[in-house]
Each structure stands twice: as structure tokens, then as C-alpha cells.
PDB file of C-alpha atoms in Angstrom:
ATOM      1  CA  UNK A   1     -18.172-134.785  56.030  1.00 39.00           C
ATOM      2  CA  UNK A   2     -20.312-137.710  54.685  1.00 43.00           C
ATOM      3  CA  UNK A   3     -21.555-140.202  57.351  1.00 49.00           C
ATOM      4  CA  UNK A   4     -19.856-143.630  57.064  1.00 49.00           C
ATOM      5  CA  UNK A   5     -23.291-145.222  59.000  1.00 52.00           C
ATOM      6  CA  UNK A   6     -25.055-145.758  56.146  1.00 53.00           C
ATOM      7  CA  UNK A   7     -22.554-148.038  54.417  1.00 51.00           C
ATOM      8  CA  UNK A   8     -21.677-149.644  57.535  1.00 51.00           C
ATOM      9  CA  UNK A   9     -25.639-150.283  57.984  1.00 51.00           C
ATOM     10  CA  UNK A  10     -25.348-152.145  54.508  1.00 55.00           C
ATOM     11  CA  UNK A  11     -22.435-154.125  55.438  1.00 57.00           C
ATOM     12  CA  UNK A  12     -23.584-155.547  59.168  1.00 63.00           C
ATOM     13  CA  UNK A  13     -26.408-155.803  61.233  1.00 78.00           C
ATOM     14  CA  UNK A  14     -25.871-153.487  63.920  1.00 87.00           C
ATOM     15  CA  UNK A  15     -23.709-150.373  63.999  1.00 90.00           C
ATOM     16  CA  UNK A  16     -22.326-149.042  66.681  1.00 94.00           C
ATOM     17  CA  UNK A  17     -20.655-145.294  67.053  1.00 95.00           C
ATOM     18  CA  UNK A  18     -19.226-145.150  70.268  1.00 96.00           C
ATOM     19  CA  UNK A  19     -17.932-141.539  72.040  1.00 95.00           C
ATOM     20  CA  UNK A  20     -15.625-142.528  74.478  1.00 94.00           C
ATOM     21  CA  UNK A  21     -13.063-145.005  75.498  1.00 93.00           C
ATOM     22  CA  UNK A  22     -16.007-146.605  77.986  1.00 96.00           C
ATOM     23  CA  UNK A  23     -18.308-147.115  75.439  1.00 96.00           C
ATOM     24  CA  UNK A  24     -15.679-148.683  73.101  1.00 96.00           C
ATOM     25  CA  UNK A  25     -15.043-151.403  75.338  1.00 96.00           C
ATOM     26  CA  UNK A  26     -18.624-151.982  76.771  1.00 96.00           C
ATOM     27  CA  UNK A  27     -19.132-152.449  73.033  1.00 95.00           C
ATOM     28  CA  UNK A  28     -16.042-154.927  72.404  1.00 96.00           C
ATOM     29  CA  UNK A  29     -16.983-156.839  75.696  1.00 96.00           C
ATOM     30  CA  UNK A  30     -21.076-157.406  74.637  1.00 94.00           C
ATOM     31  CA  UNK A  31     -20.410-158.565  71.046  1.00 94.00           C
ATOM     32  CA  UNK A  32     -17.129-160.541  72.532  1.00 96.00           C
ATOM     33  CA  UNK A  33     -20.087-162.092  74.802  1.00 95.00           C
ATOM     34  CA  UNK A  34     -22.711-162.129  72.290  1.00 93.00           C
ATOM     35  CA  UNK A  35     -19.766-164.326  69.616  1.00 93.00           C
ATOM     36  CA  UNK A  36     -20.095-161.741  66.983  1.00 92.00           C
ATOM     37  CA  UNK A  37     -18.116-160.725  64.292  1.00 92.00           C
ATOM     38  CA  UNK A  38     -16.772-157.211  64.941  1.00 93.00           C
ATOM     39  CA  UNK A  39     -15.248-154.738  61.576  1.00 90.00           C
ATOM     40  CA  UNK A  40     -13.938-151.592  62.531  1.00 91.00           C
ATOM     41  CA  UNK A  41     -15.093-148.546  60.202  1.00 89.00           C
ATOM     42  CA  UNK A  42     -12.630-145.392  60.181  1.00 87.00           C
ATOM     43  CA  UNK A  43     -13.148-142.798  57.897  1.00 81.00           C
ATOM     44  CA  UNK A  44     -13.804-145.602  54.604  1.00 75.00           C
ATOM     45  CA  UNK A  45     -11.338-144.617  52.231  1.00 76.00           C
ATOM     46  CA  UNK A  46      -9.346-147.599  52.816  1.00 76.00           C
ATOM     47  CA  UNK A  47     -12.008-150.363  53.201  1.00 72.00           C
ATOM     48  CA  UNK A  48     -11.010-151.935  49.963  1.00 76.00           C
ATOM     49  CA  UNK A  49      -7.460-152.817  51.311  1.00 78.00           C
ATOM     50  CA  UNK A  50      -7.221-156.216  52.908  1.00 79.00           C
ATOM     51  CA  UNK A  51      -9.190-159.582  53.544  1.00 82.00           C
ATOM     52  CA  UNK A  52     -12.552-159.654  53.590  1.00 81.00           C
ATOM     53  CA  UNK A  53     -14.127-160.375  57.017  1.00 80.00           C
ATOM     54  CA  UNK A  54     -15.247-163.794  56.769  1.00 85.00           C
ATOM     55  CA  UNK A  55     -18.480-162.889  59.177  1.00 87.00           C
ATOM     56  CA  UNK A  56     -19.493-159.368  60.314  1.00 89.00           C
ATOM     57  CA  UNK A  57     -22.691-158.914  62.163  1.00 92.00           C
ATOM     58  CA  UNK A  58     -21.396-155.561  63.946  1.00 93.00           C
ATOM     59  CA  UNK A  59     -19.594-152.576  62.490  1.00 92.00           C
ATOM     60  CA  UNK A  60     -17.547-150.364  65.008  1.00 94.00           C
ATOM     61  CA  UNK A  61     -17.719-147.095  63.634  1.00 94.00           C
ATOM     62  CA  UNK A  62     -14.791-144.335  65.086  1.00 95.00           C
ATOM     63  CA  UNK A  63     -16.065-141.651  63.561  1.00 93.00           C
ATOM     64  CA  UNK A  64     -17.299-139.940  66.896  1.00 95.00           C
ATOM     65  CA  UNK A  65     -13.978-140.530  68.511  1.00 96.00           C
ATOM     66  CA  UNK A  66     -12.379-137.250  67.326  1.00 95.00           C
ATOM     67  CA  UNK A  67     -10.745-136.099  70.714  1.00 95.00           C
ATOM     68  CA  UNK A  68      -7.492-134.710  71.241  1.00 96.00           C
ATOM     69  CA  UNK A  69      -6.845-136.761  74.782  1.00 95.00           C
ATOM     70  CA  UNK A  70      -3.206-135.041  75.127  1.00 96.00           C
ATOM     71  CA  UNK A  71      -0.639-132.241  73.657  1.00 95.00           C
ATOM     72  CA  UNK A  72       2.589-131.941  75.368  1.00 95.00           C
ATOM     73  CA  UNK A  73       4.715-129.684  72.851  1.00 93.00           C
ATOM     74  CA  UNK A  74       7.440-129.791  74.591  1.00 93.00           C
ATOM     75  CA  UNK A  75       7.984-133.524  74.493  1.00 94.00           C
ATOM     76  CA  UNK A  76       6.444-133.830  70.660  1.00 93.00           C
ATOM     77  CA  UNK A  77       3.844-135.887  71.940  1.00 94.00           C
ATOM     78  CA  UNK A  78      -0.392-136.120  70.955  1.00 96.00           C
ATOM     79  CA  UNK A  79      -2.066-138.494  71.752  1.00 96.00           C
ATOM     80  CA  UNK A  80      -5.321-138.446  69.842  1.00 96.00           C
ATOM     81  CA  UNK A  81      -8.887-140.912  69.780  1.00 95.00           C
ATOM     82  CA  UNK A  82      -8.784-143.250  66.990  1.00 94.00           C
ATOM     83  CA  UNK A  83     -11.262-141.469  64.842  1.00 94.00           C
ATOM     84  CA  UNK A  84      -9.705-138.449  64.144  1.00 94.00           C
ATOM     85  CA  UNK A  85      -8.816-136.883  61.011  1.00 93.00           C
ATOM     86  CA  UNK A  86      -5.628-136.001  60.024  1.00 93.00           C
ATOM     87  CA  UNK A  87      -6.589-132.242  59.342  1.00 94.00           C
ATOM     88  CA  UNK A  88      -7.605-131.923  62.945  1.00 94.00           C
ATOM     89  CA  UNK A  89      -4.577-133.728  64.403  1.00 95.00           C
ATOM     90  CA  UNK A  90      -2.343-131.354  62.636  1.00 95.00           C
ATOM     91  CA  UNK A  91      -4.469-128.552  63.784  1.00 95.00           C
ATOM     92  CA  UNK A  92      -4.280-129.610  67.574  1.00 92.00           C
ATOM     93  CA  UNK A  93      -0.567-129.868  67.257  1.00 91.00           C
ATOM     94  CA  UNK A  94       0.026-126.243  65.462  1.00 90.00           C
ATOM     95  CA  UNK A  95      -1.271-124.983  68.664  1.00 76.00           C
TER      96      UNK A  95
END
């Protein structure tokens, strides 16, 4: 899979790739502090959709937030991190 980073790197100053739910919100809560403007990076195949930011001086990057947090087959519920991919959402839930 091709790294997102380096267009993110283009687009902001700083790019962050957090790995858990922790980090994600230590992350929200500095650049909150700090008054910068925060973008959100999935996978970039739909970065072209929307408004453009009108500032963005950090990138959030989910693409290490790939974790399957819960399967219950029984109730039809998965809850999954936001950086997942589809592929290995459906995989989880085949189980």
C-alpha cells in the first residue's frame, strides 16, 4: 500500500500518524491548544471531494489506525479504528 505521508507532508507542516485512540486525542488537544488548523488524511482517494481547508498547518493521518476494536457476530456488530480498509473490515467480519 502506498504511504499517504508524503502527500500529507506537501500539504501541511507537520504530520501526525497516530496508533491509538490516546494518541489521537493528545494530538487533537495540542494543536486545539497550539490554534492550528487540523485535515484529516484517510486512505486519499477521496481528497478531491469537498471544500478546501481554508488553513492547514497539521495533517492527521489514520492510516496506522487499522484495528479491529470489536466483533460480536451474533449481534452483527464491528466496531473498527477509523483507518481501516474496507478489505480488512470484511475480512474481520467473515471470521
Amino acid at each position: 500500500m502506498p504511504s499517504a505521508t508524503p502527500l500529507a507532508a506537501r500539504l501541511a507542516g507537520v504530520v501526525v500518524e497516530p496508533r491509538n485512540a490516546y494518541e489521537t486525542a493528545r494530538a487533537l488537544a495540542l494543536a486545539a491548544d497550539s490554534g492550528l488548523g487540523v485535515g484529516v488524511l484517510g486512505g486519499g482517494t477521496r481528497r478531491r471531494l469537498g471544500n478546501r481547508p481554508s488553513r492547514l498547518d497539521m495533517v492527521l493521518s489514520t492510516r496506522c489506525l487499522r484495528e479491529v476494536v470489536e466483533h460480536v457476530p451474533a449481534d452483527f456488530v464491528i466496531t473498527a479504528q477509523a483507518g481501516i480498509t474496507l478489505a480488512d473490515l470484511a475480512a474481520a467480519a467473515a471470521l
